[in-house]
Coordinates of C-alpha atoms in Angstrom, one line a residue:
X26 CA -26.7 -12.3 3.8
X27 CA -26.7 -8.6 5.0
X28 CA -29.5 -7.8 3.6
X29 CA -31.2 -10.7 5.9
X30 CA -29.6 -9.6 8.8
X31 CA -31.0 -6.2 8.0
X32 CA -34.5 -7.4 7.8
X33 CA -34.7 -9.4 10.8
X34 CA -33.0 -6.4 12.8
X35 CA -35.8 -3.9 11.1
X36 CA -38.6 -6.2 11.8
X37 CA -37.8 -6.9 15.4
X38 CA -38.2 -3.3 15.9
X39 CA -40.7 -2.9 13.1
X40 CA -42.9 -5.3 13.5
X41 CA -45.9 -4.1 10.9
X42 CA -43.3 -3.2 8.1
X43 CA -41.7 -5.1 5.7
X44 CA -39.0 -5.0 4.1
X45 CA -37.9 -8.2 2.5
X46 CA -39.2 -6.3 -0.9
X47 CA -39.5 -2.5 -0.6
X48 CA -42.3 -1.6 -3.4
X49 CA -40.4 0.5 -6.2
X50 CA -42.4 2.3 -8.8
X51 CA -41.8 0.6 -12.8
X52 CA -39.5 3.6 -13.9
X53 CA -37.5 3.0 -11.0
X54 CA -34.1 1.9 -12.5
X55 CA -32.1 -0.7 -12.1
X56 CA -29.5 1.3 -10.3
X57 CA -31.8 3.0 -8.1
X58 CA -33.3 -0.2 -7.1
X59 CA -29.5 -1.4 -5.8
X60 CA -29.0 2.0 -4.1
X61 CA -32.1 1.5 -2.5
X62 CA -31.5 -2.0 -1.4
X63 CA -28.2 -1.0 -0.1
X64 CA -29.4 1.5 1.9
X65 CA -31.4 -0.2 3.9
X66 CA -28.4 -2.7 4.7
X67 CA -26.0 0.3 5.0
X68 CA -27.9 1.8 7.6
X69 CA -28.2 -1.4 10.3
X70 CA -24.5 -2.8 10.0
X71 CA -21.0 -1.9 11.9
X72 CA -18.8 1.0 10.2
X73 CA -16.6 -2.0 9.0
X74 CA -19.2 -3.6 7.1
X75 CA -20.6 -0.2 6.4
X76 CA -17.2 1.0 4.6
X77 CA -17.0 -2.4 2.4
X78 CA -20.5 -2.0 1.6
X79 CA -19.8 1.3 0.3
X80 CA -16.7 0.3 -1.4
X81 CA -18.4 -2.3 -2.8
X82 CA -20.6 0.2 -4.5
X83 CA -18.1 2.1 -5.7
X84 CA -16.4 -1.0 -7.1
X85 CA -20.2 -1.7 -9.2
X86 CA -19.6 -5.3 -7.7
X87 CA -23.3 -6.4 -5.9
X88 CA -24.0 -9.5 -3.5
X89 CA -27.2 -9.7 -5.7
X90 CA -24.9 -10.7 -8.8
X91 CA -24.2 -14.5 -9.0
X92 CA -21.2 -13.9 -11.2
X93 CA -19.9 -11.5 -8.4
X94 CA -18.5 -14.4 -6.4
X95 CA -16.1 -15.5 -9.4
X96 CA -14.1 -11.9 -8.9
X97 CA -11.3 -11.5 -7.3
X98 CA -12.3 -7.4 -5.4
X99 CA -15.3 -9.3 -4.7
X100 CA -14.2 -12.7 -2.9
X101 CA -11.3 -10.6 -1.0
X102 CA -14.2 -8.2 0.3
X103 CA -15.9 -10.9 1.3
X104 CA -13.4 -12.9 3.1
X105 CA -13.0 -9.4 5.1
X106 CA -16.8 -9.3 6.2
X107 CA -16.8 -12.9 7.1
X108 CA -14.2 -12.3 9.2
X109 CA -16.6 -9.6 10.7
X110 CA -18.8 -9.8 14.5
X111 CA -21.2 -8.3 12.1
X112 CA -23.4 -7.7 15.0
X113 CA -26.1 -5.0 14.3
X114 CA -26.6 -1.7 14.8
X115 CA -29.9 0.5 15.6
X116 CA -31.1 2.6 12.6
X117 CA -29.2 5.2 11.5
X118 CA -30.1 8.6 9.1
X119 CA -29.8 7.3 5.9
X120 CA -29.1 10.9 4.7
X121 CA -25.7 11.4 7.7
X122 CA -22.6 12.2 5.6
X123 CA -19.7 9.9 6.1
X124 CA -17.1 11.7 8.0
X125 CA -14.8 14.1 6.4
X126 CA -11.2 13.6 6.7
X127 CA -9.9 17.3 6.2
X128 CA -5.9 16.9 4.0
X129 CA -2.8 18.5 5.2
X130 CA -0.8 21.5 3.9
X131 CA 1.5 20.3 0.7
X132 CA 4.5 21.4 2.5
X133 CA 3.7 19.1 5.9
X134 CA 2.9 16.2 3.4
X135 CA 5.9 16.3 1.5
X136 CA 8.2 16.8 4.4
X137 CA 10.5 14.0 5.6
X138 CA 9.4 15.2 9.1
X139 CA 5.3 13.8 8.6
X140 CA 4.8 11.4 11.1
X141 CA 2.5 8.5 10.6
X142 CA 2.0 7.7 13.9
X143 CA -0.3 11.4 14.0
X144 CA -2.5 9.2 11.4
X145 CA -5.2 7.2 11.1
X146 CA -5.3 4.5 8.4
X147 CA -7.9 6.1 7.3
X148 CA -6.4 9.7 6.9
X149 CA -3.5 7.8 5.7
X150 CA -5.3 6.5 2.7
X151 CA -6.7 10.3 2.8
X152 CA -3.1 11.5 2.3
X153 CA -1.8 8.9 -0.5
X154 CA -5.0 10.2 -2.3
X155 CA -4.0 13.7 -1.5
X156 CA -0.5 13.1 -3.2
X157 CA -2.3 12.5 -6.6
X158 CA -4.3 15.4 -6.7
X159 CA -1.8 18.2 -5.0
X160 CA 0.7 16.4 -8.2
X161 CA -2.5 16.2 -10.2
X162 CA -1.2 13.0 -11.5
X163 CA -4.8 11.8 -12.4
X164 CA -5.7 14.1 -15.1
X165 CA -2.7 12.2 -17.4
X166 CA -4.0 8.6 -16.0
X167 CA -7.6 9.7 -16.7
X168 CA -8.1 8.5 -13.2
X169 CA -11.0 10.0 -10.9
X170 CA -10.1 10.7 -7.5
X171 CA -13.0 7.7 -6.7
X172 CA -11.1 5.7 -8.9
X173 CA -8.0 6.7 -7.0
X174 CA -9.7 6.3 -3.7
X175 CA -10.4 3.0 -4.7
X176 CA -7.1 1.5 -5.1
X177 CA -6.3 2.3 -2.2
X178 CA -8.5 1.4 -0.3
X179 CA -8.5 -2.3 -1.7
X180 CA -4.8 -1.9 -1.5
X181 CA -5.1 -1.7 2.4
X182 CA -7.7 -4.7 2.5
X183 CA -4.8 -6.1 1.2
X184 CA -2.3 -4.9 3.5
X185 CA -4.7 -6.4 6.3
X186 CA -6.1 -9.7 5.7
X187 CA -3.7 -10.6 2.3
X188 CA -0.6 -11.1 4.1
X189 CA 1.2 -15.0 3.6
X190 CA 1.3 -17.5 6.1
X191 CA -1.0 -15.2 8.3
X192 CA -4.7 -16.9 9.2
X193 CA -5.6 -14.0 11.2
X194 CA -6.7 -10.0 9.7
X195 CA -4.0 -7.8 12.0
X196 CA -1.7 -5.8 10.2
X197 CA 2.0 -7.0 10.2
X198 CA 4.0 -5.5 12.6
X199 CA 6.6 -3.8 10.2
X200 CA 5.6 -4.7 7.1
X201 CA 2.4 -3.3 6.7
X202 CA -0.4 -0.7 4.5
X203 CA 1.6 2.4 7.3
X204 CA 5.0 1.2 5.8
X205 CA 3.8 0.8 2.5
X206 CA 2.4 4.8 2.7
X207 CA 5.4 5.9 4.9
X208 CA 7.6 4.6 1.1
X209 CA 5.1 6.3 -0.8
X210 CA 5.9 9.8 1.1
X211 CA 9.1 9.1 1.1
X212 CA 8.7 9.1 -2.6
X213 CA 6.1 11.6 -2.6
X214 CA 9.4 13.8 -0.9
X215 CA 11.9 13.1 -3.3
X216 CA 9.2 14.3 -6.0
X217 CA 8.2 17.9 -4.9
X218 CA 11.6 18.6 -3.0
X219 CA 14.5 17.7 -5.5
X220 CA 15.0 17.3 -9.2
X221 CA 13.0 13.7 -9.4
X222 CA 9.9 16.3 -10.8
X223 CA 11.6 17.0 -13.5
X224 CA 13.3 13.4 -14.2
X225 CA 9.8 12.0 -14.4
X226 CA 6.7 13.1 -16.3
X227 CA 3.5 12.6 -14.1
X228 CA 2.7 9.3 -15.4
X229 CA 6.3 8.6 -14.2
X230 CA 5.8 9.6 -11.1
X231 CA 2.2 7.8 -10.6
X232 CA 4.4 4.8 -11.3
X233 CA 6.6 5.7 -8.7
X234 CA 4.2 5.8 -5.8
X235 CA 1.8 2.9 -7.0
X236 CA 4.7 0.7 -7.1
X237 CA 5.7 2.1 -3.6
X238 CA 2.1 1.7 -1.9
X239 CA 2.5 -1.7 -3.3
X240 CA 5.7 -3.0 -3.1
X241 CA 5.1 -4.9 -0.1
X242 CA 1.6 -6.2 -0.6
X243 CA 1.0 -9.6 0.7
X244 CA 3.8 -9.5 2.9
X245 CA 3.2 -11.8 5.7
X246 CA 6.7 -10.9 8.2
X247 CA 8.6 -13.2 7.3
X248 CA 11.9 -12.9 5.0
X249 CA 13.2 -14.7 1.7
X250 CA 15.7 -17.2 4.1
X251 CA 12.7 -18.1 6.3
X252 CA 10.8 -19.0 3.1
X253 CA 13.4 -21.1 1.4
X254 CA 14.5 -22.7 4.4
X255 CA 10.9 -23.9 5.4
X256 CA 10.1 -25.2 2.2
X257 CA 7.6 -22.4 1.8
X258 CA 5.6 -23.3 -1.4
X259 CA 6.3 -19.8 -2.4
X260 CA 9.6 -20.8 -3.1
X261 CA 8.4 -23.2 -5.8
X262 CA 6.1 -21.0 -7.5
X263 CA 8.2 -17.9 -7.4
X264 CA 11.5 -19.0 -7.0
X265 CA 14.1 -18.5 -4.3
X266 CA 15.5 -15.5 -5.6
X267 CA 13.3 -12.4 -4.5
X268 CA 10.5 -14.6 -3.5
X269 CA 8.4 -12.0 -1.7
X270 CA 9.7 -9.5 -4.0
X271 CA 7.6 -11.4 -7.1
X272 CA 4.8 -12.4 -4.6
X273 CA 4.4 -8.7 -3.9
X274 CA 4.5 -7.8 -7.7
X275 CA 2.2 -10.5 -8.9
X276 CA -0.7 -9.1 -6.2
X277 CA -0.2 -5.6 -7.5
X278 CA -0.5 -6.7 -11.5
X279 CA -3.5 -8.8 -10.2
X280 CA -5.4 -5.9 -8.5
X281 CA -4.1 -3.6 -11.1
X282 CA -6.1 -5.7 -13.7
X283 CA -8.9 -6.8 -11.4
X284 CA -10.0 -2.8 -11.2
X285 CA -9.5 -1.7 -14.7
X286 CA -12.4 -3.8 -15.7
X287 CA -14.4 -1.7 -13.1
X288 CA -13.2 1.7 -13.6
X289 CA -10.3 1.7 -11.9
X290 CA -6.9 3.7 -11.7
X291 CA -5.7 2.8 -15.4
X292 CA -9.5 2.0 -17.1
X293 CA -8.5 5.3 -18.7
X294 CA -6.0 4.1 -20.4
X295 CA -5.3 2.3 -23.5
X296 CA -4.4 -1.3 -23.5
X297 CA -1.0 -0.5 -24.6
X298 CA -0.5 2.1 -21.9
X299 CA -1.6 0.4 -19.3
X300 CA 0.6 -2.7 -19.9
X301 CA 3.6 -0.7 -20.4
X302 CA 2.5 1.3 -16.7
X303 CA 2.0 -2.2 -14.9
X304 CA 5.4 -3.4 -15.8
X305 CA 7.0 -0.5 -14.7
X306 CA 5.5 -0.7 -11.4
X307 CA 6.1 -3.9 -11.8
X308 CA 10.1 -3.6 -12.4
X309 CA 10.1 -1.1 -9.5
X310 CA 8.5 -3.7 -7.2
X311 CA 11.2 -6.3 -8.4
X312 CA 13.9 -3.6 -7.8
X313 CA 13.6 -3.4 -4.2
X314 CA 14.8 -7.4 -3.4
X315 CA 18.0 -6.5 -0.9
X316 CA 19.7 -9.5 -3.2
X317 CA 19.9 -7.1 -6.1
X318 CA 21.3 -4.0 -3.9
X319 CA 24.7 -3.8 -5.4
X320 CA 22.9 -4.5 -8.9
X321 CA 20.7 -1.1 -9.0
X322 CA 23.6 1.0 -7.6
X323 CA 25.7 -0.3 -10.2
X324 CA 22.7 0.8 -12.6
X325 CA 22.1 3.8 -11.4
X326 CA 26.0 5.1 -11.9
X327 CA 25.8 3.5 -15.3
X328 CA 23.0 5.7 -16.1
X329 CA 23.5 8.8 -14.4
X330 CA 25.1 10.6 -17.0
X331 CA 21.5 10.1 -19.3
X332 CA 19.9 11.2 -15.8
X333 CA 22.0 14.5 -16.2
X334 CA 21.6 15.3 -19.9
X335 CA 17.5 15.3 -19.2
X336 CA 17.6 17.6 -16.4
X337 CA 20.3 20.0 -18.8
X338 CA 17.3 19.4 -21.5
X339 CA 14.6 20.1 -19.0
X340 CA 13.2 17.2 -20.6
X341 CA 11.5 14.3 -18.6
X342 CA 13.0 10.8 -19.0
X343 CA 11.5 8.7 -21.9
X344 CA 10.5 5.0 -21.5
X345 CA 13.6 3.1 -21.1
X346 CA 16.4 1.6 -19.4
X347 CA 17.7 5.0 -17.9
X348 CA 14.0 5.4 -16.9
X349 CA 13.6 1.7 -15.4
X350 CA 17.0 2.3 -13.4
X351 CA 15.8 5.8 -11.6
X352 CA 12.8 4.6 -10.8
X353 CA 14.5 1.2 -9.0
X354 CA 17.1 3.5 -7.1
X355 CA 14.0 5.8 -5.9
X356 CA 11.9 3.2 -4.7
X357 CA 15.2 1.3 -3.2
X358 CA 16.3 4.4 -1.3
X359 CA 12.5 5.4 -0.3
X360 CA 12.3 1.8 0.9
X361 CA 14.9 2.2 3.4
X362 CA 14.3 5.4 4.0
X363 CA 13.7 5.4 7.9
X364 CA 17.1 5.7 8.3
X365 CA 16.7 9.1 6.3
X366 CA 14.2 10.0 8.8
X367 CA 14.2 12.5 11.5
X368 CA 16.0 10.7 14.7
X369 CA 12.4 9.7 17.0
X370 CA 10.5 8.9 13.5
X371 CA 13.6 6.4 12.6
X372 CA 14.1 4.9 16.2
X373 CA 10.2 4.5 16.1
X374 CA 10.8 2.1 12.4
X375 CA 13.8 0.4 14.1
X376 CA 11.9 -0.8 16.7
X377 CA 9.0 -1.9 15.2
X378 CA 11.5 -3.9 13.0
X379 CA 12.8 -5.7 15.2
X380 CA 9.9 -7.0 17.1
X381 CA 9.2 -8.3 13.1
X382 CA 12.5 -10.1 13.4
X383 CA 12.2 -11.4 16.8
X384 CA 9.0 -12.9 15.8
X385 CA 10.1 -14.4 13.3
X386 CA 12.9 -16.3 15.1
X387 CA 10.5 -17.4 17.4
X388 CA 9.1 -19.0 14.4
X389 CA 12.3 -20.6 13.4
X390 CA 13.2 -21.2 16.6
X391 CA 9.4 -23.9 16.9
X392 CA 10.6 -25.4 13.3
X393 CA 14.2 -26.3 14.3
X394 CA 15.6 -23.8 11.9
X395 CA 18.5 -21.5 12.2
X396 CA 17.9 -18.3 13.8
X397 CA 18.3 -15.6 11.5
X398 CA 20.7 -12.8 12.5
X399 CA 19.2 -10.1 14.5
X400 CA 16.0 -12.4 15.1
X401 CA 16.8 -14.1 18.7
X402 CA 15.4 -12.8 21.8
X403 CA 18.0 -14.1 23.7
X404 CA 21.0 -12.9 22.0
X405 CA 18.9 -9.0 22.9
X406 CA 20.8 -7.7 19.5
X407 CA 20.3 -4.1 20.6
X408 CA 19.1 -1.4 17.8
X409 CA 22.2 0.4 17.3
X410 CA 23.9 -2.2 16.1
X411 CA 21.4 -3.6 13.7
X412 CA 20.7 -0.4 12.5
X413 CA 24.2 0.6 13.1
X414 CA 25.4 -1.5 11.0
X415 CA 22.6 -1.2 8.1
X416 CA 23.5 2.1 7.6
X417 CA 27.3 0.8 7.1
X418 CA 27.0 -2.1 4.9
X419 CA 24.0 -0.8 2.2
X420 CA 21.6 2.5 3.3
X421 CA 25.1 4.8 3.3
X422 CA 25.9 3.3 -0.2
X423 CA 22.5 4.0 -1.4
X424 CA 22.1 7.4 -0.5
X425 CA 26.0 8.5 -1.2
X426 CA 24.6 7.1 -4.9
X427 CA 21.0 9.1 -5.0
X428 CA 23.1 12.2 -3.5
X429 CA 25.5 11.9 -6.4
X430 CA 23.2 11.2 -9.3
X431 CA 20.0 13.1 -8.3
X432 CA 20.6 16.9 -7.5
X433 CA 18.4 18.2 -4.7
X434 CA 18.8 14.6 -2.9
X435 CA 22.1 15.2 -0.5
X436 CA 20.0 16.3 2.4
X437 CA 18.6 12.8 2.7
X438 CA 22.3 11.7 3.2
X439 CA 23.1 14.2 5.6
X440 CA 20.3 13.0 8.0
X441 CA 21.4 9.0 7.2
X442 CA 24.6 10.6 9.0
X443 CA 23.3 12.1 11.9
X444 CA 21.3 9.4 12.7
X445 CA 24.4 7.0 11.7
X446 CA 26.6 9.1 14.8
X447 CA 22.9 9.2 17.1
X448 CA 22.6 4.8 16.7
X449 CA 27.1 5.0 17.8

């Protein structure tokens, strides 16, 4: 179809050209030939189409290939394009570079203090690859940083136009591919700036933030309550016991798989490593259901004391339950970790929040249900008390726990305080 589009465009201005078959030489190869094709598409379509196209490429999934359409990367992409005004664009150099997006210092991108909202998407997915190679966290995957690249980028396509219940491709409000990096930091903190380096070996801590970029994925603004009590047929595939949490799993597992058979993050792994990878990212994903709050605390103490004999070893966790149970209280805490956040970076998540809630009991408020708490416009809940009392009844809890069990944690703590005595 782009390719059409292309043609027309090029003979319109072209007139005695064609291009419906450029003539190749017979030792062109087959590769070539593609490359060739696509360029003459890349150059006459919108940056949107422009970036899928070259994803695409990267992905070794081609509109030419019948089979192409059967594949999951492939029918998402396309959705995404179809969605497109792919109105078209004068020529452009075939030879222009795409534009650099230059990456920050390590100490900036590992501080609690880096503020998304000095991002674009696209530096953001810039950044998340950035975390990989400053922890070099790809040489033990035997992951390229295209492979890397890739996953995220497919995980924001996600983010975008994957989200339940939502016809349209805007991002959520709250829950969204900024949140969903904004964890990941959080994470990518708690790595470089206390003892979680040495708790977890790099594979460990590639689980960490893939499971944190995609704990969310799919995510369509709405809570667990709103989908039991609307009948959601999530419900009956999932259950009604960390419903979103399982959606958000199964889509990560899915795309997880979906890019291994085409180079992807864990293609360099064996079969046996990469399941035992995708169900710990899997587990972490699982872990972050609010339901199960007092449940990973209450894990976390129990295995503590393992937590403290490894860091007394200077050995990294092995594969286990003391493992599973660190890895669910990071990715809880990182989760909820605008409250940990400087004061303007954490009023900025608050509020962004609760438009997501007010939304959504406008939505219960047109199907006749309940409105949740904190969702009603007219009640004007104001942000210190919802946020107020978050902090009381689970973020303190969580973070007097990580402060406890985690050395090189307490300052996260200290700023759940102060922001606790700023929301009074």
């Amino acid at each position: 179809k782009f390719r059409t589009l292309a043609n027309n465009r090029m003979r319109e201005q072209n007139p005695q050209t064609s291009y419906e078959q450029p003539t190749l030489a017979p030792t062109m190869t087959a590769t070539r030939r593609r490359q060739r094709r696509g360029a003459i598409v890349y150059s006459t379509l919108q940056p949107d189409v422009q970036r899928y196209l070259q994803t695409l490429q990267a992905d070794n999934v081609h509109t030419h290939n019948p089979q192409a359409s059967h594949h999951g990367l492939y029918g998402r992409r396309k959705a995404i394009c179809q969605g497109m005004n792919a109105s078209l664009l004068p020529p452009a150099n075939l030879e222009a570079p795409p534009r650099t997006i230059e990456p920050v210092t390590p100490e900036l991108l590992s501080s609690l203090a880096f503020d998304v909202r000095e991002n674009s998407v696209e530096e953001l997915e810039a950044r998340f690859a950035q975390f990989f190679a400053d922890l070099q966290l790809g040489r033990d995957l035997h992951a390229s940083p295209a492979a890397v690249a890739m996953f995220v980028a497919n995980m924001r396509m996600m983010y975008d136009t994957g989200r339940h219940n939502v016809r349209d491709s805007e991002p959520g409000v709250y829950h969204n591919f900024i949140h969903a990096f904004d964890v990941a930091q959080a994470c990518h903190h708690m790595i470089v700036n206390s003892s979680v380096g040495q708790l977890l070996d790099p594979t460990g801590q590639a689980t960490l933030l893939v499971a944190a970029l995609c704990h969310d994925a799919g995510h369509g603004g709405l809570t667990n309550a709103f989908l039991a009590a609307s009948d959601d047929p999530l419900t009956a595939r999932f259950g009604a016991n960390g419903t979103l949490e399982h959606l958000h799993a199964h889509l990560t597992l899915r795309q997880l798989e979906e890019e291994t058979e085409d180079g992807g993050l864990l293609s360099g792994l064996s079969e046996r490593d990469s399941a035992r990878f995708m169900r710990d990212v899997e587990l972490a994903i699982l872990a972050t259901d609010m339901s199960r709050h007092r449940e990973i605390l209450d894990s976390a103490g129990v295995h503590a004391a393992a937590w403290a004999e490894a860091l007394e070893a200077r050995e990294p966790l092995p594969h286990g339950e003391a493992r599973t149970a660190l890895l669910s209280l990071l990715l809880k805490c990182a989760d909820i970790s605008n409250v940990a956040r400087p004061w303007d970076l954490s009023l900025h998540w608050a509020e962004l929040l609760m438009e997501e809630f007010h939304r959504q009991g406008d939505a219960e408020q047109l199907l006749g249900l309940p409105i949740s708490m904190n969702c009603s416009r007219e009640n004007d809940t104001s942000i210190s008390r919802m946020v107020g009392g978050f902090i009381d009844f689970l973020a303190s809890a969580a973070f007097e726990q990580l402060a406890a069990a985690v050395p090189g944690t307490d300052h996260l703590l200290h700023q759940v305080r102060e922001n606790r005595q700023a929301y009074s």
